[in-house]
Structure formats: C-alpha cells, structure tokens
Amino acid sequence: MSEYIIRTNNLNFQFNRQRKIIENLSLNVPKGSIYGFLGPNGAGKSTTMRLITGLINEQQPSIELFGKPLHQQLPSVFSKIGSIIETPTLYLHLSGADNLRIIAAIQKIDEAKIQEILELVDLKKFQKQKAKQYSLGMKQRLAIGMALLNEPELLILDEPVNGLDPQGIVEIRELLKRINTTKGITIFISSHLLAEVEKTCTHVGIIHQGKLRFEGAIQELSSVNSQILLHISVKDASAYLSVVSQLYPQVRMADAKTLEIALNNTEEIPLLVKNFTENNIPIYALIKKGGLEDWFMNITQKTNE
C-alpha cells in the first residue's frame, strides 16, 4: 500500500485552448492525514476535486488513488471514497435518520450502522427532526454522516465550513478531527480560509491560478515567511532613529513619522513596547505587516504570473 492516498503527477486540465484551469499540479496526500487544499475562489480547487473523484475525466492519466492509477479503478474505487463536492444533497422533507436510511438502502449497508453514524456526527438526539429544520451546520454534519456510511478510507470535502457561523465551524472542525483519529480516515478538504486550515489540518497544499505554490506539513507552513514587519508611529522618526538603532540595528525610517522594524515573531512585540517606553519614546500606533497571513494574501491576490 502506498504511503500516499492521493497523488497527482503534473496534472493539467483545460476547458479550452486559451486557459489552463489546472497546470502541472503535483499533489501528495499522505495516508492518515487531514490535508487542506487551500486557495482563493477560482484557483482550481473544485475542478481538481472533480478530477480526483472522477466527476470530470482526466485529459491524460495523472491521478493515483490508493497507489494505483485512477482510470484503472473506475468505478470500483468509489466504494473506498466518501465525498461532498459543493452543496450537499439532502432530502429536506425527511428526518435525519431517514436521510441515512435512503443512502444505506442504495448502498446495501446494514441499517445498524445508522445509529453509529448519528452518534459520530452528534445528531442522535435530532434524528427524528426533519432536515429542513436543521441549522446549516447540522445539515453539513448530516451530509458528512451520509458520506461515511460506506466506511470509506478517504473522505473528500469541498469547502465544508463555507457559510457556517463560528459555532458551526468549530463543530465541523472537531468532527473532522474525530473522524480522522478514531476511524483512521484520510480527509482531503478544500478551503479558502487559512486560519481554519491551520487549526484543522496536518498537511496543506496551496493552489493559485491552477498552480501549486506550496505543499508540506502544517509545521512547515507555519515557518514560511514567519518574520513580521512592524510599522511604529512616533512623533519624529529621525529624532529617535539613533537610539532605536542601538536596540534594533535593522531599524529604518519608513517615513517622517514611522519606524520600520523586523521581528522574528509576534511574541517579541511586548518587549519592543517595553524598550520604547524605557527610552521615553512614545508610540502612537503599531501596525503589523508580513508573517504567514500577509505571505498567503500576497500569493492569492496576485493577478499576474
């Protein structure tokens, strides 16, 4: 068995000759990981997921699932995969339990599995309530439960927290971690939310304009461009420059009333404020620039290659 559940080797896809939607995309999703596929809307995330799940045909063999070429495993590979691509499909006039019963009947799964799934997605006490009465977060959890009925080895979710309130986001995050740790299921999640991917995932790939810009463990992502820049507003930057340069040799004047200092991380900010106070340098404002968030925004807001 391959150490990777999903691999793409220079995957390309285009609807017309003018523009490639996916370009030379090589993903490596480790078995047992929660892999965050991160990028802005229109980056190519949904197209990639449709290719991986066979909803769109590859234009050349480039995708491996479970260590074997995808095109050699269709359609039998679907028995190993649970997925929600874009909007989950629910029978809103039926109860949560009956939604699961329909999927169980279609897939010839023992109905005894239903109560286990309801427990897992924390909907057991709402199982008789109609799905149309569920909150958006409950609907998402029910849809994930439906995708888990066949006990897949791989769960693929397209923007699972999109549109949810903060409580709903936390519930989905905790559910995904629980599925991963208790069931050993590899989870592949697309998202445009950097902060949520950082909290949920073990590995991440960042896509922009159809190209992979970064891939690695979440610890590697956190170390990327971690240095921050502080813009410090003072009354007269030139008057304080010589004093500050003794404490921070890398200081420079950004303008007549702003000093710019590079720090290794945000934990150094309180000490900087203390140093300025002890040297009688009043601070009127601090603006944090750089770091992981600015790095990500720089990547995803570029319009030109």
JSON list of N, CA, C and O in Angstrom, two decimals, residues 207-234:
[
{"chain": "A", "resi": 207, "resn": "ILE", "atom": "N", "xyz": [-2.89, 26.37, -3.74]},
{"chain": "A", "resi": 207, "resn": "ILE", "atom": "CA", "xyz": [-3.03, 26.50, -5.19]},
{"chain": "A", "resi": 207, "resn": "ILE", "atom": "C", "xyz": [-3.46, 27.92, -5.52]},
{"chain": "A", "resi": 207, "resn": "ILE", "atom": "O", "xyz": [-4.25, 28.53, -4.80]},
{"chain": "A", "resi": 208, "resn": "HIS", "atom": "N", "xyz": [-2.91, 28.45, -6.59]},
{"chain": "A", "resi": 208, "resn": "HIS", "atom": "CA", "xyz": [-3.31, 29.77, -7.08]},
{"chain": "A", "resi": 208, "resn": "HIS", "atom": "C", "xyz": [-3.17, 29.77, -8.59]},
{"chain": "A", "resi": 208, "resn": "HIS", "atom": "O", "xyz": [-2.15, 29.34, -9.13]},
{"chain": "A", "resi": 209, "resn": "GLN", "atom": "N", "xyz": [-4.23, 30.20, -9.27]},
{"chain": "A", "resi": 209, "resn": "GLN", "atom": "CA", "xyz": [-4.26, 30.23, -10.73]},
{"chain": "A", "resi": 209, "resn": "GLN", "atom": "C", "xyz": [-3.87, 28.87, -11.31]},
{"chain": "A", "resi": 209, "resn": "GLN", "atom": "O", "xyz": [-3.16, 28.78, -12.31]},
{"chain": "A", "resi": 210, "resn": "GLY", "atom": "N", "xyz": [-4.36, 27.80, -10.67]},
{"chain": "A", "resi": 210, "resn": "GLY", "atom": "CA", "xyz": [-4.17, 26.45, -11.18]},
{"chain": "A", "resi": 210, "resn": "GLY", "atom": "C", "xyz": [-2.82, 25.82, -10.90]},
{"chain": "A", "resi": 210, "resn": "GLY", "atom": "O", "xyz": [-2.58, 24.67, -11.26]},
{"chain": "A", "resi": 211, "resn": "LYS", "atom": "N", "xyz": [-1.92, 26.58, -10.23]},
{"chain": "A", "resi": 211, "resn": "LYS", "atom": "CA", "xyz": [-0.57, 26.07, -9.96]},
{"chain": "A", "resi": 211, "resn": "LYS", "atom": "C", "xyz": [-0.35, 25.89, -8.45]},
{"chain": "A", "resi": 211, "resn": "LYS", "atom": "O", "xyz": [-0.85, 26.68, -7.66]},
{"chain": "A", "resi": 212, "resn": "LEU", "atom": "N", "xyz": [0.40, 24.86, -8.10]},
{"chain": "A", "resi": 212, "resn": "LEU", "atom": "CA", "xyz": [0.72, 24.61, -6.70]},
{"chain": "A", "resi": 212, "resn": "LEU", "atom": "C", "xyz": [1.83, 25.56, -6.27]},
{"chain": "A", "resi": 212, "resn": "LEU", "atom": "O", "xyz": [2.91, 25.58, -6.85]},
{"chain": "A", "resi": 213, "resn": "ARG", "atom": "N", "xyz": [1.56, 26.35, -5.22]},
{"chain": "A", "resi": 213, "resn": "ARG", "atom": "CA", "xyz": [2.53, 27.33, -4.73]},
{"chain": "A", "resi": 213, "resn": "ARG", "atom": "C", "xyz": [3.28, 26.85, -3.49]},
{"chain": "A", "resi": 213, "resn": "ARG", "atom": "O", "xyz": [4.36, 27.35, -3.20]},
{"chain": "A", "resi": 214, "resn": "PHE", "atom": "N", "xyz": [2.66, 25.91, -2.76]},
{"chain": "A", "resi": 214, "resn": "PHE", "atom": "CA", "xyz": [3.31, 25.37, -1.56]},
{"chain": "A", "resi": 214, "resn": "PHE", "atom": "C", "xyz": [2.66, 24.04, -1.22]},
{"chain": "A", "resi": 214, "resn": "PHE", "atom": "O", "xyz": [1.46, 23.85, -1.39]},
{"chain": "A", "resi": 215, "resn": "GLU", "atom": "N", "xyz": [3.48, 23.10, -0.72]},
{"chain": "A", "resi": 215, "resn": "GLU", "atom": "CA", "xyz": [2.95, 21.86, -0.16]},
{"chain": "A", "resi": 215, "resn": "GLU", "atom": "C", "xyz": [3.86, 21.39, 0.96]},
{"chain": "A", "resi": 215, "resn": "GLU", "atom": "O", "xyz": [5.09, 21.44, 0.82]},
{"chain": "A", "resi": 216, "resn": "GLY", "atom": "N", "xyz": [3.27, 20.95, 2.06]},
{"chain": "A", "resi": 216, "resn": "GLY", "atom": "CA", "xyz": [4.08, 20.45, 3.17]},
{"chain": "A", "resi": 216, "resn": "GLY", "atom": "C", "xyz": [3.24, 20.22, 4.41]},
{"chain": "A", "resi": 216, "resn": "GLY", "atom": "O", "xyz": [2.02, 20.45, 4.41]},
{"chain": "A", "resi": 217, "resn": "ALA", "atom": "N", "xyz": [3.90, 19.77, 5.47]},
{"chain": "A", "resi": 217, "resn": "ALA", "atom": "CA", "xyz": [3.24, 19.61, 6.76]},
{"chain": "A", "resi": 217, "resn": "ALA", "atom": "C", "xyz": [2.86, 20.98, 7.30]},
{"chain": "A", "resi": 217, "resn": "ALA", "atom": "O", "xyz": [3.46, 22.00, 6.93]},
{"chain": "A", "resi": 218, "resn": "ILE", "atom": "N", "xyz": [1.85, 21.02, 8.16]},
{"chain": "A", "resi": 218, "resn": "ILE", "atom": "CA", "xyz": [1.37, 22.29, 8.67]},
{"chain": "A", "resi": 218, "resn": "ILE", "atom": "C", "xyz": [2.46, 23.04, 9.42]},
{"chain": "A", "resi": 218, "resn": "ILE", "atom": "O", "xyz": [2.51, 24.27, 9.42]},
{"chain": "A", "resi": 219, "resn": "GLN", "atom": "N", "xyz": [3.41, 22.30, 10.06]},
{"chain": "A", "resi": 219, "resn": "GLN", "atom": "CA", "xyz": [4.51, 22.96, 10.75]},
{"chain": "A", "resi": 219, "resn": "GLN", "atom": "C", "xyz": [5.40, 23.72, 9.77]},
{"chain": "A", "resi": 219, "resn": "GLN", "atom": "O", "xyz": [5.93, 24.78, 10.09]},
{"chain": "A", "resi": 220, "resn": "GLU", "atom": "N", "xyz": [5.56, 23.15, 8.57]},
{"chain": "A", "resi": 220, "resn": "GLU", "atom": "CA", "xyz": [6.37, 23.82, 7.54]},
{"chain": "A", "resi": 220, "resn": "GLU", "atom": "C", "xyz": [5.67, 25.09, 7.08]},
{"chain": "A", "resi": 220, "resn": "GLU", "atom": "O", "xyz": [6.32, 26.11, 6.85]},
{"chain": "A", "resi": 221, "resn": "LEU", "atom": "N", "xyz": [4.35, 25.03, 6.95]},
{"chain": "A", "resi": 221, "resn": "LEU", "atom": "CA", "xyz": [3.60, 26.22, 6.55]},
{"chain": "A", "resi": 221, "resn": "LEU", "atom": "C", "xyz": [3.78, 27.33, 7.57]},
{"chain": "A", "resi": 221, "resn": "LEU", "atom": "O", "xyz": [3.98, 28.49, 7.22]},
{"chain": "A", "resi": 222, "resn": "SER", "atom": "N", "xyz": [3.71, 26.96, 8.85]},
{"chain": "A", "resi": 222, "resn": "SER", "atom": "CA", "xyz": [3.83, 27.98, 9.91]},
{"chain": "A", "resi": 222, "resn": "SER", "atom": "C", "xyz": [5.19, 28.66, 9.91]},
{"chain": "A", "resi": 222, "resn": "SER", "atom": "O", "xyz": [5.34, 29.78, 10.37]},
{"chain": "A", "resi": 223, "resn": "SER", "atom": "N", "xyz": [6.21, 27.95, 9.40]},
{"chain": "A", "resi": 223, "resn": "SER", "atom": "CA", "xyz": [7.56, 28.52, 9.40]},
{"chain": "A", "resi": 223, "resn": "SER", "atom": "C", "xyz": [7.85, 29.35, 8.16]},
{"chain": "A", "resi": 223, "resn": "SER", "atom": "O", "xyz": [8.85, 30.05, 8.10]},
{"chain": "A", "resi": 224, "resn": "VAL", "atom": "N", "xyz": [6.96, 29.27, 7.17]},
{"chain": "A", "resi": 224, "resn": "VAL", "atom": "CA", "xyz": [7.19, 30.00, 5.92]},
{"chain": "A", "resi": 224, "resn": "VAL", "atom": "C", "xyz": [7.01, 31.50, 6.15]},
{"chain": "A", "resi": 224, "resn": "VAL", "atom": "O", "xyz": [5.97, 31.95, 6.62]},
{"chain": "A", "resi": 225, "resn": "ASN", "atom": "N", "xyz": [8.04, 32.25, 5.82]},
{"chain": "A", "resi": 225, "resn": "ASN", "atom": "CA", "xyz": [7.96, 33.71, 5.89]},
{"chain": "A", "resi": 225, "resn": "ASN", "atom": "C", "xyz": [7.34, 34.18, 7.21]},
{"chain": "A", "resi": 225, "resn": "ASN", "atom": "O", "xyz": [6.48, 35.04, 7.25]},
{"chain": "A", "resi": 226, "resn": "SER", "atom": "N", "xyz": [7.81, 33.56, 8.32]},
{"chain": "A", "resi": 226, "resn": "SER", "atom": "CA", "xyz": [7.22, 33.87, 9.61]},
{"chain": "A", "resi": 226, "resn": "SER", "atom": "C", "xyz": [7.64, 35.24, 10.15]},
{"chain": "A", "resi": 226, "resn": "SER", "atom": "O", "xyz": [7.02, 35.77, 11.06]},
{"chain": "A", "resi": 227, "resn": "GLN", "atom": "N", "xyz": [8.71, 35.82, 9.60]},
{"chain": "A", "resi": 227, "resn": "GLN", "atom": "CA", "xyz": [9.16, 37.13, 10.08]},
{"chain": "A", "resi": 227, "resn": "GLN", "atom": "C", "xyz": [8.10, 38.19, 9.81]},
{"chain": "A", "resi": 227, "resn": "GLN", "atom": "O", "xyz": [7.42, 38.17, 8.78]},
{"chain": "A", "resi": 228, "resn": "ILE", "atom": "N", "xyz": [7.93, 39.08, 10.78]},
{"chain": "A", "resi": 228, "resn": "ILE", "atom": "CA", "xyz": [6.95, 40.15, 10.62]},
{"chain": "A", "resi": 228, "resn": "ILE", "atom": "C", "xyz": [7.64, 41.50, 10.58]},
{"chain": "A", "resi": 228, "resn": "ILE", "atom": "O", "xyz": [8.76, 41.66, 11.07]},
{"chain": "A", "resi": 229, "resn": "LEU", "atom": "N", "xyz": [6.98, 42.47, 9.99]},
{"chain": "A", "resi": 229, "resn": "LEU", "atom": "CA", "xyz": [7.44, 43.85, 9.98]},
{"chain": "A", "resi": 229, "resn": "LEU", "atom": "C", "xyz": [6.50, 44.69, 10.81]},
{"chain": "A", "resi": 229, "resn": "LEU", "atom": "O", "xyz": [5.27, 44.59, 10.66]},
{"chain": "A", "resi": 230, "resn": "LEU", "atom": "N", "xyz": [7.06, 45.51, 11.68]},
{"chain": "A", "resi": 230, "resn": "LEU", "atom": "CA", "xyz": [6.25, 46.44, 12.47]},
{"chain": "A", "resi": 230, "resn": "LEU", "atom": "C", "xyz": [6.45, 47.85, 11.95]},
{"chain": "A", "resi": 230, "resn": "LEU", "atom": "O", "xyz": [7.59, 48.30, 11.77]},
{"chain": "A", "resi": 231, "resn": "HIS", "atom": "N", "xyz": [5.36, 48.52, 11.67]},
{"chain": "A", "resi": 231, "resn": "HIS", "atom": "CA", "xyz": [5.40, 49.96, 11.38]},
{"chain": "A", "resi": 231, "resn": "HIS", "atom": "C", "xyz": [4.97, 50.67, 12.66]},
{"chain": "A", "resi": 231, "resn": "HIS", "atom": "O", "xyz": [3.84, 50.50, 13.12]},
{"chain": "A", "resi": 232, "resn": "ILE", "atom": "N", "xyz": [5.88, 51.45, 13.22]},
{"chain": "A", "resi": 232, "resn": "ILE", "atom": "CA", "xyz": [5.67, 52.09, 14.52]},
{"chain": "A", "resi": 232, "resn": "ILE", "atom": "C", "xyz": [5.54, 53.60, 14.32]},
{"chain": "A", "resi": 232, "resn": "ILE", "atom": "O", "xyz": [6.49, 54.26, 13.88]},
{"chain": "A", "resi": 233, "resn": "SER", "atom": "N", "xyz": [4.38, 54.12, 14.66]},
{"chain": "A", "resi": 233, "resn": "SER", "atom": "CA", "xyz": [4.15, 55.56, 14.51]},
{"chain": "A", "resi": 233, "resn": "SER", "atom": "C", "xyz": [4.68, 56.32, 15.72]},
{"chain": "A", "resi": 233, "resn": "SER", "atom": "O", "xyz": [4.34, 55.99, 16.87]},
{"chain": "A", "resi": 234, "resn": "VAL", "atom": "N", "xyz": [5.55, 57.29, 15.45]},
{"chain": "A", "resi": 234, "resn": "VAL", "atom": "CA", "xyz": [6.14, 58.13, 16.50]},
{"chain": "A", "resi": 234, "resn": "VAL", "atom": "C", "xyz": [6.02, 59.59, 16.07]},
{"chain": "A", "resi": 234, "resn": "VAL", "atom": "O", "xyz": [5.63, 59.88, 14.94]}
]
